Amino acid sequence: ETEPEKTLQDCKPGDCIEVSAVSAALTQSISKRLTFEGGAALIIDYGDNFVSQDSLRGIKEHAFVHPLQEPGEIDLSADVNFSLLKRMALHQYNPNELLRKGKQVPIEVHGPVTQGEFLTNLGIQFRVSALLEPIPEEDGEALNSLYEGYQRLVEGEETVKGGMGISYKAMAITAPIPNSGGRKRKKYNCAGFSKLR
């Protein structure tokens, strides 16, 4: 049996884990492109920074059901293993190979952080305040609706019904963008992954 918060490196023969080969391959493809062209990729989904062993589930009419309940009639879902995505993104960066080719392009991975942290670091609280300000106090329904939507985005399920702020995570993969004229490549400051100052 797999213990919680186990990375792929911690797994032993006989452990039962979920691995998404498609996610790993896609992350490597994105990372490879970034090493040559620069840029950023933002990944937001529900999952954790460790391997799962039984997160596969079916979803029908906004409710969880057994994944084999009605084959072809329900959506299938599983948690994202962000530790695997991070490993695959960094695996694509081989500094010795790039130096030999005259391309020095470091890949950086930011996060994962919870969706609540990510949105707070981007300043969602200021945006919500600006949206609430013009709404008259008498319009309690509009005020509540906006504030409840905000809470659902940044809080966890234990705090707010349907809260996505903890179960959803955000991770970014970045690489400097090439400058023309042979100047140094510019490094990204990745918004959302450090606290606002």
Coordinates of C-alpha atoms in Angstrom, one line a residue:
E1 CA 0.0 0.0 0.0
T2 CA 1.3 3.5 -0.9
E3 CA 1.6 6.0 1.8
P4 CA 0.4 9.6 1.3
E5 CA 2.9 12.2 0.0
K6 CA 5.1 9.6 -1.7
T7 CA 7.0 10.7 -4.8
L8 CA 7.8 8.3 -7.6
Q9 CA 11.4 8.0 -6.3
D10 CA 10.0 6.8 -2.9
C11 CA 7.9 3.9 -4.5
K12 CA 9.0 0.3 -4.2
P13 CA 8.2 -2.7 -6.3
G14 CA 4.7 -3.8 -5.5
D15 CA 3.4 -0.3 -4.7
C16 CA 0.1 0.5 -6.5
I17 CA 0.2 4.0 -8.0
E18 CA -1.4 6.0 -10.8
V19 CA 0.8 7.3 -13.6
S20 CA -0.4 9.4 -16.5
A21 CA 2.1 8.7 -19.4
V22 CA 0.2 11.2 -21.5
S23 CA 0.7 14.0 -18.9
A24 CA 4.4 13.1 -18.6
A25 CA 4.9 13.2 -22.4
L26 CA 3.0 16.4 -22.9
T27 CA 5.0 18.1 -20.1
Q28 CA 8.2 17.0 -21.7
S29 CA 7.0 18.3 -25.1
I30 CA 6.1 21.7 -23.6
S31 CA 9.4 21.9 -21.8
K32 CA 11.4 21.0 -24.8
R33 CA 9.8 23.7 -26.9
L34 CA 10.4 26.2 -24.1
T35 CA 14.1 25.4 -24.0
F36 CA 14.5 26.5 -27.6
E37 CA 11.9 29.3 -27.9
G38 CA 11.5 30.6 -24.3
G39 CA 8.2 31.4 -22.8
A40 CA 5.9 30.0 -20.1
A41 CA 3.3 27.3 -19.5
L42 CA 0.8 27.5 -16.7
I43 CA -0.8 24.3 -15.5
I44 CA -3.9 24.4 -13.2
D45 CA -5.8 21.3 -12.2
Y46 CA -6.8 19.4 -9.1
G47 CA -4.2 17.1 -7.7
D48 CA -1.2 16.9 -5.4
N49 CA 2.5 17.0 -5.3
F50 CA 2.8 13.3 -4.8
V51 CA 1.6 10.0 -6.4
S52 CA -2.0 8.8 -6.0
Q53 CA -3.1 5.3 -5.8
D54 CA -6.9 5.5 -6.3
S55 CA -8.0 8.9 -7.5
L56 CA -9.7 7.6 -10.7
R57 CA -13.4 8.5 -10.5
G58 CA -16.4 9.0 -12.7
I59 CA -18.4 12.2 -12.8
K60 CA -22.0 12.5 -14.0
E61 CA -24.3 15.5 -13.5
H62 CA -21.8 17.2 -11.2
A63 CA -21.6 14.1 -8.8
F64 CA -18.9 11.5 -8.3
V65 CA -19.9 8.0 -9.5
H66 CA -18.1 4.7 -9.9
P67 CA -15.8 5.0 -13.0
L68 CA -17.3 1.8 -14.6
Q69 CA -20.9 2.7 -13.7
E70 CA -21.9 3.6 -17.3
P71 CA -19.0 3.2 -19.7
G72 CA -19.1 5.9 -22.4
E73 CA -21.8 7.9 -20.6
I74 CA -19.7 9.4 -17.7
D75 CA -16.6 11.6 -17.6
L76 CA -13.5 10.0 -16.1
S77 CA -11.1 12.0 -14.0
A78 CA -8.0 11.5 -11.9
D79 CA -5.8 13.7 -9.7
V80 CA -2.7 15.3 -11.4
N81 CA 0.6 14.2 -9.9
F82 CA 2.5 17.6 -9.9
S83 CA 5.7 16.0 -8.7
L84 CA 5.8 13.9 -11.9
L85 CA 5.1 16.9 -14.1
K86 CA 7.8 18.9 -12.3
R87 CA 10.3 16.0 -12.8
M88 CA 9.4 15.6 -16.5
A89 CA 9.8 19.4 -17.1
L90 CA 13.2 19.5 -15.5
H91 CA 14.2 16.2 -17.2
Q92 CA 14.0 17.9 -20.6
Y93 CA 16.7 20.4 -19.6
N94 CA 20.1 19.0 -20.2
P95 CA 22.6 21.9 -19.6
N96 CA 25.6 20.1 -21.1
E97 CA 23.8 19.3 -24.4
L98 CA 22.5 22.9 -24.7
L99 CA 25.9 24.4 -23.9
R100 CA 27.5 22.3 -26.7
K101 CA 24.9 23.6 -29.1
G102 CA 25.5 27.2 -27.9
K103 CA 22.1 27.5 -26.4
Q104 CA 22.0 28.2 -22.6
V105 CA 18.4 28.0 -21.8
P106 CA 17.5 27.2 -18.1
I107 CA 14.1 25.7 -17.4
E108 CA 12.5 26.8 -14.2
V109 CA 9.5 25.2 -12.5
H110 CA 7.4 27.4 -10.1
G111 CA 5.1 25.7 -7.6
P112 CA 3.0 23.9 -7.3
V113 CA 1.0 26.1 -5.0
T114 CA -2.7 25.9 -4.1
Q115 CA -5.1 27.8 -6.3
G116 CA -6.0 29.9 -3.3
E117 CA -2.3 30.9 -2.8
F118 CA -1.9 31.5 -6.6
L119 CA -4.9 33.8 -6.9
T120 CA -4.1 35.6 -3.7
N121 CA -0.5 36.2 -4.9
L122 CA -2.0 37.6 -8.1
G123 CA -4.2 40.0 -6.0
I124 CA -7.6 38.5 -6.4
Q125 CA -8.6 40.2 -3.1
F126 CA -8.1 43.7 -4.6
R127 CA -10.1 42.7 -7.7
V128 CA -13.0 41.5 -5.6
S129 CA -12.9 44.7 -3.5
A130 CA -13.1 46.8 -6.7
L131 CA -16.0 44.7 -8.0
L132 CA -17.9 44.9 -4.6
E133 CA -17.4 48.7 -4.2
P134 CA -20.1 49.9 -6.7
I135 CA -22.7 47.4 -5.6
P136 CA -25.2 49.1 -3.2
E137 CA -25.5 47.7 0.3
E138 CA -29.2 47.1 -0.3
D139 CA -28.3 44.6 -3.1
G140 CA -27.3 41.9 -0.6
E141 CA -27.9 39.1 -3.1
A142 CA -25.3 40.5 -5.5
L143 CA -22.8 41.2 -2.7
N144 CA -23.2 37.7 -1.3
S145 CA -23.0 36.0 -4.8
L146 CA -19.8 37.8 -5.6
Y147 CA -18.2 37.2 -2.2
E148 CA -19.2 33.5 -2.2
G149 CA -17.7 33.0 -5.7
Y150 CA -14.5 34.5 -4.4
Q151 CA -14.5 32.3 -1.4
R152 CA -15.1 29.2 -3.5
L153 CA -12.0 30.0 -5.6
V154 CA -9.6 30.6 -2.7
E155 CA -10.9 28.5 0.2
G156 CA -10.9 24.7 0.7
E157 CA -13.8 22.3 0.8
E158 CA -13.6 22.2 4.6
T159 CA -14.2 25.9 4.8
V160 CA -16.7 26.6 1.9
K161 CA -19.0 24.1 0.2
G162 CA -17.5 23.4 -3.2
G163 CA -14.3 25.3 -2.3
M164 CA -11.5 24.7 -4.9
G165 CA -8.8 26.8 -3.3
I166 CA -6.8 23.9 -1.8
S167 CA -7.7 20.9 -4.1
Y168 CA -6.7 22.8 -7.2
K169 CA -3.0 23.5 -7.7
A170 CA -1.0 25.8 -10.0
M171 CA 2.4 25.2 -11.5
A172 CA 4.4 27.1 -14.1
I173 CA 7.2 26.1 -16.4
T174 CA 9.3 29.0 -17.7
A175 CA 12.4 29.6 -19.8
P176 CA 14.0 32.9 -20.8
I177 CA 12.9 34.4 -24.2
P178 CA 15.7 34.9 -26.7
N179 CA 16.6 38.5 -27.3
S180 CA 17.7 39.6 -30.8
G181 CA 21.3 40.8 -31.4
G182 CA 22.9 38.1 -29.3
R183 CA 22.1 39.8 -26.0
K184 CA 21.5 37.8 -22.8
R185 CA 18.2 36.0 -22.5
K186 CA 15.8 37.7 -20.1
K187 CA 14.6 35.7 -17.0
Y188 CA 11.0 35.6 -16.0
N189 CA 9.6 36.7 -12.7
C190 CA 6.7 34.4 -12.4
A191 CA 3.6 36.1 -11.0
G192 CA 1.3 34.1 -8.7
F193 CA 4.1 32.1 -7.1
S194 CA 5.4 34.5 -4.6
K195 CA 3.6 36.8 -2.2
L196 CA 2.6 40.3 -3.3
R197 CA 4.7 43.1 -1.8

